[in-house]
mmCIF file of C-alpha atoms in Angstrom:
data_model
loop_
_atom_site.group_PDB
_atom_site.id
_atom_site.type_symbol
_atom_site.label_atom_id
_atom_site.label_comp_id
_atom_site.label_asym_id
_atom_site.label_seq_id
_atom_site.Cartn_x
_atom_site.Cartn_y
_atom_site.Cartn_z
ATOM 1 C CA MET A 1 -1.341 -47.156 4.343
ATOM 2 C CA ARG A 2 -2.433 -43.653 3.664
ATOM 3 C CA HIS A 3 0.505 -42.221 1.893
ATOM 4 C CA GLY A 4 -0.091 -39.387 -0.305
ATOM 5 C CA LYS A 5 -3.862 -39.062 0.416
ATOM 6 C CA LYS A 6 -3.913 -35.498 1.293
ATOM 7 C CA LEU A 7 -7.742 -34.871 0.880
ATOM 8 C CA ASN A 8 -10.111 -35.710 3.646
ATOM 9 C CA HIS A 9 -13.228 -37.266 2.118
ATOM 10 C CA LEU A 10 -15.388 -36.541 5.349
ATOM 11 C CA GLY A 11 -17.470 -39.484 4.486
ATOM 12 C CA ARG A 12 -19.223 -37.895 1.500
ATOM 13 C CA LYS A 13 -19.196 -38.332 -2.168
ATOM 14 C CA SER A 14 -17.474 -35.797 -4.050
ATOM 15 C CA ALA A 15 -20.374 -33.648 -5.304
ATOM 16 C CA HIS A 16 -21.815 -33.432 -1.600
ATOM 17 C CA ARG A 17 -18.328 -32.674 -0.380
ATOM 18 C CA LYS A 18 -17.917 -29.700 -3.029
ATOM 19 C CA ALA A 19 -21.573 -28.375 -1.895
ATOM 20 C CA LEU A 20 -20.355 -28.768 1.711
ATOM 21 C CA MET A 21 -17.095 -26.619 1.318
ATOM 22 C CA ARG A 22 -19.060 -24.069 -0.834
ATOM 23 C CA ASN A 23 -21.558 -23.355 1.950
ATOM 24 C CA LEU A 24 -19.051 -23.586 4.712
ATOM 25 C CA ALA A 25 -16.757 -21.020 2.847
ATOM 26 C CA CYS A 26 -19.721 -18.798 2.217
ATOM 27 C CA ALA A 27 -20.800 -18.757 5.732
ATOM 28 C CA LEU A 28 -17.282 -18.024 6.970
ATOM 29 C CA ILE A 29 -16.883 -15.200 4.617
ATOM 30 C CA GLU A 30 -20.353 -13.557 5.847
ATOM 31 C CA HIS A 31 -19.851 -14.241 9.290
ATOM 32 C CA LYS A 32 -15.909 -14.064 9.523
ATOM 33 C CA ARG A 33 -16.259 -16.812 12.419
ATOM 34 C CA ILE A 34 -18.066 -20.281 12.308
ATOM 35 C CA ASN A 35 -18.214 -23.206 14.615
ATOM 36 C CA THR A 36 -17.942 -26.879 12.871
ATOM 37 C CA THR A 37 -16.112 -30.086 13.652
ATOM 38 C CA LEU A 38 -12.316 -30.130 13.617
ATOM 39 C CA ALA A 39 -12.321 -32.223 10.340
ATOM 40 C CA LYS A 40 -14.538 -29.982 8.365
ATOM 41 C CA ALA A 41 -12.831 -26.889 9.672
ATOM 42 C CA LYS A 42 -9.178 -28.338 8.538
ATOM 43 C CA ALA A 43 -10.508 -29.212 5.067
ATOM 44 C CA LEU A 44 -12.259 -25.754 4.885
ATOM 45 C CA ARG A 45 -8.983 -24.157 5.631
ATOM 46 C CA THR A 46 -7.246 -25.750 2.528
ATOM 47 C CA TYR A 47 -10.231 -24.911 0.438
ATOM 48 C CA ILE A 48 -10.639 -21.087 1.318
ATOM 49 C CA GLU A 49 -6.857 -20.194 1.780
ATOM 50 C CA PRO A 50 -6.412 -20.032 -2.171
ATOM 51 C CA LEU A 51 -9.535 -18.119 -2.558
ATOM 52 C CA VAL A 52 -8.549 -15.508 -0.244
ATOM 53 C CA THR A 53 -5.018 -15.269 -1.855
ATOM 54 C CA LYS A 54 -7.034 -14.643 -5.209
ATOM 55 C CA SER A 55 -9.113 -12.045 -3.712
ATOM 56 C CA LYS A 56 -5.833 -9.871 -3.124
ATOM 57 C CA ASP A 57 -5.852 -9.234 -6.750
ATOM 58 C CA ASN A 58 -8.979 -7.497 -7.573
ATOM 59 C CA THR A 59 -9.292 -8.435 -11.338
ATOM 60 C CA THR A 60 -12.158 -9.732 -13.303
ATOM 61 C CA HIS A 61 -10.436 -13.002 -13.797
ATOM 62 C CA SER A 62 -9.859 -13.675 -10.373
ATOM 63 C CA ARG A 63 -13.246 -12.909 -9.423
ATOM 64 C CA ARG A 64 -14.529 -15.240 -11.867
ATOM 65 C CA VAL A 65 -12.239 -17.983 -10.590
ATOM 66 C CA VAL A 66 -13.162 -17.408 -7.012
ATOM 67 C CA PHE A 67 -16.960 -17.358 -8.236
ATOM 68 C CA SER A 68 -16.676 -20.804 -10.128
ATOM 69 C CA ASN A 69 -15.600 -22.156 -6.641
ATOM 70 C CA LEU A 70 -18.311 -20.142 -4.361
ATOM 71 C CA GLN A 71 -21.309 -19.766 -6.779
ATOM 72 C CA ASN A 72 -22.558 -16.950 -4.489
ATOM 73 C CA LYS A 73 -22.334 -13.227 -5.742
ATOM 74 C CA LEU A 74 -22.753 -11.930 -2.236
ATOM 75 C CA ALA A 75 -19.725 -13.824 -0.804
ATOM 76 C CA VAL A 76 -17.656 -12.766 -3.711
ATOM 77 C CA LYS A 77 -18.455 -9.305 -3.138
ATOM 78 C CA GLU A 78 -17.870 -9.528 0.427
ATOM 79 C CA LEU A 79 -14.465 -11.371 -0.143
ATOM 80 C CA PHE A 80 -13.185 -8.734 -2.621
ATOM 81 C CA ASP A 81 -14.284 -5.753 -1.066
ATOM 82 C CA THR A 82 -13.709 -6.215 2.506
ATOM 83 C CA ILE A 83 -11.557 -9.182 3.346
ATOM 84 C CA GLY A 84 -9.140 -8.604 0.360
ATOM 85 C CA PRO A 85 -7.979 -5.183 1.068
ATOM 86 C CA LYS A 86 -7.518 -6.237 4.850
ATOM 87 C CA VAL A 87 -5.389 -9.271 4.059
ATOM 88 C CA LEU A 88 -3.102 -7.555 1.280
ATOM 89 C CA ASP A 89 -0.071 -7.326 3.350
ATOM 90 C CA ARG A 90 -0.369 -10.648 4.915
ATOM 91 C CA PRO A 91 1.756 -13.621 3.369
ATOM 92 C CA GLY A 92 -0.507 -16.355 3.888
ATOM 93 C CA GLY A 93 -2.306 -17.765 6.957
ATOM 94 C CA TYR A 94 -5.669 -15.959 6.702
ATOM 95 C CA ILE A 95 -7.515 -18.538 8.632
ATOM 96 C CA ARG A 96 -7.248 -19.637 12.406
ATOM 97 C CA VAL A 97 -8.528 -22.901 13.822
ATOM 98 C CA ILE A 98 -9.246 -22.955 17.516
ATOM 99 C CA LYS A 99 -10.301 -26.375 19.261
ATOM 100 C CA THR A 100 -13.315 -25.731 21.214
ATOM 101 C CA GLY A 101 -13.694 -29.317 22.987
ATOM 102 C CA PHE A 102 -16.257 -32.095 22.302
ATOM 103 C CA ARG A 103 -19.772 -32.187 21.096
ATOM 104 C CA ARG A 104 -22.151 -33.844 23.785
ATOM 105 C CA SER A 105 -24.390 -35.670 21.422
ATOM 106 C CA ASP A 106 -21.694 -37.703 19.589
ATOM 107 C CA GLY A 107 -18.374 -36.907 20.985
ATOM 108 C CA SER A 108 -17.049 -35.073 17.879
ATOM 109 C CA GLU A 109 -14.289 -32.727 18.232
ATOM 110 C CA MET A 110 -15.588 -29.257 17.555
ATOM 111 C CA ALA A 111 -13.431 -26.551 16.462
ATOM 112 C CA MET A 112 -14.103 -22.531 15.644
ATOM 113 C CA ILE A 113 -12.644 -21.305 12.348
ATOM 114 C CA GLU A 114 -12.175 -17.758 11.582
ATOM 115 C CA LEU A 115 -10.423 -15.259 9.576
ATOM 116 C CA VAL A 116 -7.378 -13.792 11.318
ATOM 117 C CA ASP A 117 -7.562 -10.169 10.696
ATOM 118 C CA PHE A 118 -11.042 -9.841 11.611
ATOM 119 C CA ASN A 119 -10.694 -10.791 15.238
ATOM 120 C CA GLU A 120 -10.445 -7.554 17.189
ATOM 121 C CA ILE A 121 -9.403 -9.113 20.428
ATOM 122 C CA TYR A 122 -6.329 -10.813 19.012
ATOM 123 C CA THR A 123 -5.239 -8.048 16.690
ATOM 124 C CA ALA A 124 -5.433 -5.212 19.347
ATOM 125 C CA GLY A 125 -3.333 -6.789 21.833
ATOM 126 C CA LYS A 126 -0.723 -7.634 19.219
ATOM 127 C CA SER A 127 -0.587 -3.942 17.678
ATOM 128 C CA GLN A 128 0.042 -2.505 21.210
ATOM 129 C CA SER A 129 2.572 -4.782 22.394
ATOM 130 C CA THR A 130 4.834 -4.827 19.343
ATOM 131 C CA GLY A 131 4.608 -1.058 18.433
ATOM 132 C CA GLY A 132 4.494 -1.956 14.807
ATOM 133 C CA SER A 133 7.966 -0.664 14.009
ATOM 134 C CA ARG A 134 10.111 -3.790 14.548
ATOM 135 C CA ARG A 135 10.608 -6.166 11.564
ATOM 136 C CA ARG A 136 11.782 -9.670 11.867
ATOM 137 C CA ARG A 137 14.689 -10.749 10.029
ATOM 138 C CA ARG A 138 16.050 -14.277 9.461
ATOM 139 C CA ARG A 139 19.836 -13.196 8.771
ATOM 140 C CA GLY A 140 22.319 -10.683 9.226
ATOM 141 C CA GLY A 141 21.675 -9.494 12.765
ATOM 142 C CA SER A 142 19.470 -6.870 14.054
ATOM 143 C CA LYS A 143 18.611 -3.603 12.729
ATOM 144 C CA GLY A 144 19.950 -1.630 15.638
ATOM 145 C CA SER A 145 23.599 -3.562 15.850
ATOM 146 C CA SER A 146 24.193 -2.195 12.083
ATOM 147 C CA GLN A 147 23.366 1.291 12.891
ATOM 148 C CA THR A 148 25.494 1.235 16.107
ATOM 149 C CA THR A 149 28.517 -0.114 14.192
ATOM 150 C CA ALA A 150 28.095 2.407 11.534
ATOM 151 C CA ALA A 151 27.629 5.233 14.172
ATOM 152 C CA ALA A 152 30.713 4.141 15.961
ATOM 153 C CA ALA A 153 32.700 4.122 12.917
ATOM 154 C CA VAL A 154 31.706 7.685 12.000
ATOM 155 C CA THR A 155 32.552 8.727 15.608
ATOM 156 C CA ALA A 156 35.944 6.934 15.305
ATOM 157 C CA ALA A 157 36.652 9.116 11.967
ATOM 158 C CA THR A 158 35.625 12.343 13.437
ATOM 159 C CA ALA A 159 37.644 11.595 16.542
ATOM 160 C CA ALA A 160 40.649 10.625 14.247
ATOM 161 C CA GLY A 161 40.050 13.905 12.449
ATOM 162 C CA ALA A 162 39.781 15.881 15.440
ATOM 163 C CA GLY A 163 43.144 14.534 16.764
ATOM 164 C CA GLU A 164 45.014 15.620 13.619
ATOM 165 C CA GLU A 165 43.652 19.110 13.660
ATOM 166 C CA GLU A 166 44.957 19.643 17.377
ATOM 167 C CA GLU A 167 48.424 18.673 16.369
#
């Protein structure tokens, strides 16, 4: 049974796995989209999400923490200068994994992993269709219904006031 074994070892020793994650993370930060196996993509997602979260807070401490994980100055600079400000209002889910089929040579399941905010095709379609003015709410009904009930109350009050004046 594999209860509680969250980490995929990817058939590598810990040092090799750490180097693999560093290299994949640096490549993803540099190119914004890479193709790899599905297992590596899922492992990379859990590795890089906390680093992107750290990049939203541009302090010396957070830069040093991210550098200790990546060991690449250019990747840290790119992460904090371009990626961090772009994902500032997003509350998580910075990475998208899309399955792309199977590799011909060995049948491995392949996937494309990308930064969500840097795919112009997806973001262009979403911004035009939603309009950007509507917010989702979990409770309390829609925004429009509360305004209409308030407007109805004001209308009723003015009608009652107008009725008293006429008498």
